[in-house]
Amino acid sequence: MLIGVDYHPSFQQIAFFAEETGECGERQLNHSHGEAERFYRDLQQRGTRVRVGMEATGYSRWFERLLAELGFELWIGDPAEIKAKRVKKQKTDRKDAQLLLRLMREDNFPRIWVPSPENRDLRQLLWHRHRLVQMRTRIMNQLQALAMNEGRRWKTKLWSEQGRAELEKLALAPWASRRRQELLDLLDRLHPTIEELTVAVEREARKRPEVVRLMTHPGVGPLTALAYVLIIGTPARFHCGKQIGTYVGMIPGEDSSAGKQRLGHISKQGNSLLRFLLVEVAQAAARSNPEWRRRYMHLAMRRHRSIAKVAMGRKLAVRLYWMWRNGCAYSSSLEFGSYVGQLGTGHGVQ
């Protein structure tokens, strides 16, 4: 039985077709009352072989686990490609489910790579640490604002023992004083939690040889290397390094026609955490590595610093891809410039 599922958090609209009997139909299955789970368990009890197709979406982990438990095959499709295959400008839940079913029957379903449950769980570790760091940064900015309102502009000195003591001694109004104390309490609780998560990230990074290899690149630490490996999955998914920039969403949008090229902002059609880390690491590499700094300054003078940061992040993503794919550590001999006369691959061709 082939089932096209238009998934929503509270329900799913399905269109099904049984290949042996030719039976077809449509149903709407509710999630909160267990109607959807009973439907699929009933198919499993009857011994029906099932293949389910759905768009990549959020809030569907329980559904994916259910299908895996029942031994059903699950195909997850690229939403952009599925949308491009819609002929009529009419979009309803029924038509979406019918479209997914038709693509499966025609063997034209745009399947995408799906990470393993372990991979997804480790991504939660990275996201959790990233969000807590963002919360800590916002708290520290608020404390800096309180100090500057009292004429104290200490910058990073505020976080030393002496700066903390001076901040606590400031004479503030009652509500401002309460805000200062509660922000400091939150900061004290976040510090050990973030440190614990950082140790966990480093421990997971040391378990994977490919992550350790990527960490040999200037500026790349356990967090970025582990995030890169988890989100990219395997280098075999990509034929050349240019596809990495597209996958991460660090290439400009394009609307060209009649021989005139129009480039816009970067597409951002990728993992936002990996994109953020790549840009941050590229800036760190530009500060510590002379070759990276020279390349960054050249781009910044030609265009703009913000554009140069993204461009260096994209170059870093491609560099890490080739290090991973070729199984080699970082080498200063393969820096920017001409590769004429050097052994290796060029333009993604082996």
GROMACS .gro file of C-alpha atoms in nm, residues 36-279:
model
  244
   36ALA     CA    1  -0.365   0.784   1.325
   37GLU     CA    2  -0.174   0.535   1.540
   38ARG     CA    3  -0.467   0.289   1.538
   39PHE     CA    4  -0.491   0.315   1.158
   40TYR     CA    5  -0.127   0.220   1.100
   41ARG     CA    6  -0.124  -0.050   1.369
   42ASP     CA    7  -0.429  -0.207   1.206
   43LEU     CA    8  -0.243  -0.222   0.874
   44GLN     CA    9   0.050  -0.390   1.048
   45GLN     CA   10  -0.175  -0.651   1.212
   46ARG     CA   11  -0.326  -0.736   0.873
   47GLY     CA   12   0.025  -0.796   0.736
   48THR     CA   13   0.007  -0.515   0.482
   49ARG     CA   14   0.335  -0.388   0.339
   50VAL     CA   15   0.324  -0.009   0.355
   51ARG     CA   16   0.530   0.271   0.203
   52VAL     CA   17   0.458   0.622   0.332
   53GLY     CA   18   0.565   0.943   0.155
   54MET     CA   19   0.562   1.286   0.320
   55GLU     CA   20   0.732   1.622   0.293
   56ALA     CA   21   1.015   1.712   0.529
   57THR     CA   22   0.849   1.891   0.818
   58GLY     CA   23   0.875   1.950   1.190
   59TYR     CA   24   0.694   1.794   1.488
   60SER     CA   25   0.683   1.451   1.324
   61ARG     CA   26   0.941   1.255   1.524
   62TRP     CA   27   0.676   1.046   1.699
   63PHE     CA   28   0.523   0.954   1.364
   64GLU     CA   29   0.860   0.851   1.220
   65ARG     CA   30   0.931   0.638   1.529
   66LEU     CA   31   0.588   0.475   1.496
   67LEU     CA   32   0.647   0.376   1.133
   68ALA     CA   33   0.994   0.242   1.218
   69GLU     CA   34   0.847   0.035   1.502
   70LEU     CA   35   0.584  -0.112   1.270
   71GLY     CA   36   0.842  -0.189   1.002
   72PHE     CA   37   0.689   0.044   0.741
   73GLU     CA   38   0.900   0.219   0.480
   74LEU     CA   39   0.911   0.597   0.506
   75TRP     CA   40   1.012   0.829   0.224
   76ILE     CA   41   1.072   1.194   0.311
   77GLY     CA   42   1.070   1.439   0.019
   78ASP     CA   43   1.218   1.778  -0.057
   79PRO     CA   44   0.936   2.036  -0.010
   80ALA     CA   45   1.080   2.273  -0.273
   81GLU     CA   46   1.096   2.003  -0.541
   82ILE     CA   47   0.751   1.874  -0.452
   83LYS     CA   48   0.610   2.225  -0.480
   84ALA     CA   49   0.771   2.263  -0.824
   85LYS     CA   50   0.591   1.948  -0.941
   86ARG     CA   51   0.249   2.094  -0.854
   87VAL     CA   52   0.083   2.184  -1.186
   88LYS     CA   53  -0.231   2.370  -1.084
   89LYS     CA   54  -0.232   2.675  -0.861
   90GLN     CA   55  -0.467   2.511  -0.615
   91LYS     CA   56  -0.330   2.395  -0.282
   92THR     CA   57  -0.541   2.204  -0.033
   93ASP     CA   58  -0.462   1.924   0.209
   94ARG     CA   59  -0.637   1.672  -0.015
   95LYS     CA   60  -0.451   1.782  -0.326
   96ASP     CA   61  -0.118   1.776  -0.141
   97ALA     CA   62  -0.176   1.416  -0.029
   98GLN     CA   63  -0.285   1.317  -0.380
   99LEU     CA   64   0.027   1.479  -0.527
  100LEU     CA   65   0.255   1.284  -0.291
  101LEU     CA   66   0.077   0.961  -0.378
  102ARG     CA   67   0.103   1.031  -0.751
  103LEU     CA   68   0.476   1.101  -0.729
  104MET     CA   69   0.532   0.770  -0.549
  105ARG     CA   70   0.327   0.577  -0.804
  106GLU     CA   71   0.518   0.739  -1.091
  107ASP     CA   72   0.853   0.670  -0.920
  108ASN     CA   73   0.918   1.045  -0.928
  109PHE     CA   74   0.929   1.114  -0.555
  110PRO     CA   75   1.219   1.351  -0.461
  111ARG     CA   76   1.363   1.164  -0.163
  112ILE     CA   77   1.617   1.332   0.063
  113TRP     CA   78   1.879   1.201   0.304
  114VAL     CA   79   1.749   1.149   0.657
  115PRO     CA   80   1.987   1.144   0.957
  116SER     CA   81   1.987   0.857   1.203
  117PRO     CA   82   1.819   0.887   1.546
  118GLU     CA   83   2.162   0.908   1.713
  119ASN     CA   84   2.260   1.189   1.477
  120ARG     CA   85   1.942   1.380   1.557
  121ASP     CA   86   1.992   1.339   1.930
  122LEU     CA   87   2.348   1.474   1.912
  123ARG     CA   88   2.216   1.772   1.716
  124GLN     CA   89   1.993   1.847   2.016
  125LEU     CA   90   2.309   1.871   2.228
  126LEU     CA   91   2.455   2.129   1.989
  127TRP     CA   92   2.133   2.327   1.964
  128HIS     CA   93   2.081   2.325   2.341
  129ARG     CA   94   2.430   2.460   2.407
  130HIS     CA   95   2.393   2.720   2.130
  131ARG     CA   96   2.063   2.851   2.271
  132LEU     CA   97   2.202   2.869   2.624
  133VAL     CA   98   2.504   3.064   2.499
  134GLN     CA   99   2.267   3.306   2.326
  135MET     CA  100   2.072   3.347   2.651
  136ARG     CA  101   2.396   3.413   2.840
  137THR     CA  102   2.501   3.674   2.586
  138ARG     CA  103   2.169   3.858   2.620
  139ILE     CA  104   2.201   3.857   2.999
  140MET     CA  105   2.558   3.990   2.981
  141ASN     CA  106   2.447   4.267   2.743
  142GLN     CA  107   2.173   4.372   2.986
  143LEU     CA  108   2.423   4.390   3.271
  144GLN     CA  109   2.656   4.598   3.055
  145ALA     CA  110   2.365   4.835   2.986
  146LEU     CA  111   2.296   4.871   3.359
  147ALA     CA  112   2.660   4.958   3.424
  148MET     CA  113   2.679   5.209   3.135
  149ASN     CA  114   2.365   5.384   3.260
  150GLU     CA  115   2.563   5.452   3.580
  151GLY     CA  116   2.860   5.587   3.386
  152ARG     CA  117   3.067   5.267   3.406
  153ARG     CA  118   3.190   5.139   3.070
  154TRP     CA  119   3.409   4.843   3.166
  155LYS     CA  120   3.356   4.620   2.859
  156THR     CA  121   3.521   4.279   2.921
  157LYS     CA  122   3.661   4.394   3.257
  158LEU     CA  123   3.307   4.374   3.391
  159TRP     CA  124   3.336   3.993   3.398
  160SER     CA  125   3.648   3.983   3.611
  161GLU     CA  126   3.621   3.939   3.988
  162GLN     CA  127   3.694   4.305   4.046
  163GLY     CA  128   3.444   4.414   3.780
  164ARG     CA  129   3.176   4.189   3.929
  165ALA     CA  130   3.237   4.334   4.274
  166GLU     CA  131   3.216   4.691   4.140
  167LEU     CA  132   2.891   4.609   3.960
  168GLU     CA  133   2.735   4.474   4.278
  169LYS     CA  134   2.839   4.785   4.472
  170LEU     CA  135   2.662   5.026   4.235
  171ALA     CA  136   2.381   5.219   4.407
  172LEU     CA  137   2.069   5.150   4.201
  173ALA     CA  138   1.698   5.218   4.240
  174PRO     CA  139   1.495   4.931   4.394
  175TRP     CA  140   1.369   4.770   4.073
  176ALA     CA  141   1.699   4.820   3.892
  177SER     CA  142   1.877   4.662   4.187
  178ARG     CA  143   1.643   4.362   4.176
  179ARG     CA  144   1.696   4.328   3.802
  180ARG     CA  145   2.075   4.333   3.850
  181GLN     CA  146   2.063   4.064   4.118
  182GLU     CA  147   1.833   3.833   3.926
  183LEU     CA  148   2.038   3.869   3.606
  184LEU     CA  149   2.353   3.784   3.800
  185ASP     CA  150   2.180   3.478   3.950
  186LEU     CA  151   2.077   3.361   3.602
  187LEU     CA  152   2.431   3.414   3.477
  188ASP     CA  153   2.573   3.209   3.764
  189ARG     CA  154   2.336   2.923   3.683
  190LEU     CA  155   2.412   2.929   3.310
  191HIS     CA  156   2.791   2.919   3.339
  192PRO     CA  157   2.824   2.564   3.483
  193THR     CA  158   2.552   2.427   3.254
  194ILE     CA  159   2.726   2.559   2.943
  195GLU     CA  160   3.060   2.424   3.067
  196GLU     CA  161   2.905   2.081   3.118
  197LEU     CA  162   2.760   2.082   2.767
  198THR     CA  163   3.093   2.198   2.623
  199VAL     CA  164   3.268   1.903   2.786
  200ALA     CA  165   3.004   1.671   2.641
  201VAL     CA  166   3.062   1.815   2.292
  202GLU     CA  167   3.439   1.767   2.324
  203ARG     CA  168   3.387   1.409   2.441
  204GLU     CA  169   3.163   1.327   2.143
  205ALA     CA  170   3.408   1.496   1.905
  206ARG     CA  171   3.700   1.281   2.023
  207LYS     CA  172   3.504   0.964   1.944
  208ARG     CA  173   3.497   1.041   1.570
  209PRO     CA  174   3.822   1.035   1.366
  210GLU     CA  175   3.674   1.255   1.092
  211VAL     CA  176   3.588   1.523   1.348
  212VAL     CA  177   3.940   1.513   1.492
  213ARG     CA  178   4.079   1.548   1.140
  214LEU     CA  179   3.868   1.857   1.067
  215MET     CA  180   3.985   2.014   1.394
  216THR     CA  181   4.337   2.040   1.248
  217HIS     CA  182   4.217   2.333   1.034
  218PRO     CA  183   4.295   2.677   1.185
  219GLY     CA  184   4.007   2.812   1.391
  220VAL     CA  185   3.800   2.491   1.382
  221GLY     CA  186   3.719   2.353   1.726
  222PRO     CA  187   3.518   2.053   1.853
  223LEU     CA  188   3.183   2.234   1.829
  224THR     CA  189   3.216   2.339   1.464
  225ALA     CA  190   3.378   2.013   1.349
  226LEU     CA  191   3.113   1.799   1.520
  227ALA     CA  192   2.829   2.015   1.385
  228TYR     CA  193   2.975   1.994   1.034
  229VAL     CA  194   2.998   1.613   1.041
  230LEU     CA  195   2.650   1.567   1.191
  231ILE     CA  196   2.474   1.805   0.952
  232ILE     CA  197   2.658   1.709   0.633
  233GLY     CA  198   2.621   1.340   0.720
  234THR     CA  199   2.861   1.192   0.466
  235PRO     CA  200   3.074   1.354   0.194
  236ALA     CA  201   2.953   1.091  -0.055
  237ARG     CA  202   2.621   1.282  -0.076
  238PHE     CA  203   2.793   1.559  -0.272
  239HIS     CA  204   2.980   1.535  -0.603
  240CYS     CA  205   3.185   1.852  -0.558
  241GLY     CA  206   3.262   2.124  -0.308
  242LYS     CA  207   3.034   2.380  -0.472
  243GLN     CA  208   2.730   2.176  -0.368
  244ILE     CA  209   2.827   2.228  -0.004
  245GLY     CA  210   2.777   2.604  -0.035
  246THR     CA  211   2.434   2.543  -0.186
  247TYR     CA  212   2.336   2.293   0.083
  248VAL     CA  213   2.437   2.525   0.368
  249GLY     CA  214   2.261   2.821   0.204
  250MET     CA  215   2.566   3.044   0.161
  251ILE     CA  216   2.533   3.116  -0.211
  252PRO     CA  217   2.353   3.425  -0.347
  253GLY     CA  218   2.004   3.401  -0.487
  254GLU     CA  219   1.985   3.459  -0.859
  255ASP     CA  220   1.722   3.603  -1.090
  256SER     CA  221   1.899   3.628  -1.427
  257SER     CA  222   1.740   3.661  -1.767
  258ALA     CA  223   1.821   3.777  -2.122
  259GLY     CA  224   2.193   3.773  -2.060
  260LYS     CA  225   2.170   3.996  -1.755
  261GLN     CA  226   2.282   3.848  -1.424
  262ARG     CA  227   2.103   3.958  -1.108
  263LEU     CA  228   2.241   3.829  -0.778
  264GLY     CA  229   2.072   3.888  -0.444
  265HIS     CA  230   2.132   3.800  -0.080
  266ILE     CA  231   2.243   3.451   0.021
  267SER     CA  232   1.966   3.193   0.004
  268LYS     CA  233   1.987   3.080   0.371
  269GLN     CA  234   1.827   2.751   0.260
  270GLY     CA  235   2.018   2.534   0.499
  271ASN     CA  236   2.101   2.469   0.863
  272SER     CA  237   2.124   2.806   1.039
  273LEU     CA  238   2.346   2.672   1.320
  274LEU     CA  239   2.611   2.539   1.080
  275ARG     CA  240   2.598   2.860   0.877
  276PHE     CA  241   2.653   3.067   1.193
  277LEU     CA  242   2.943   2.850   1.310
  278LEU     CA  243   3.117   2.858   0.971
  279VAL     CA  244   3.111   3.238   0.959
   0.00000   0.00000   0.00000
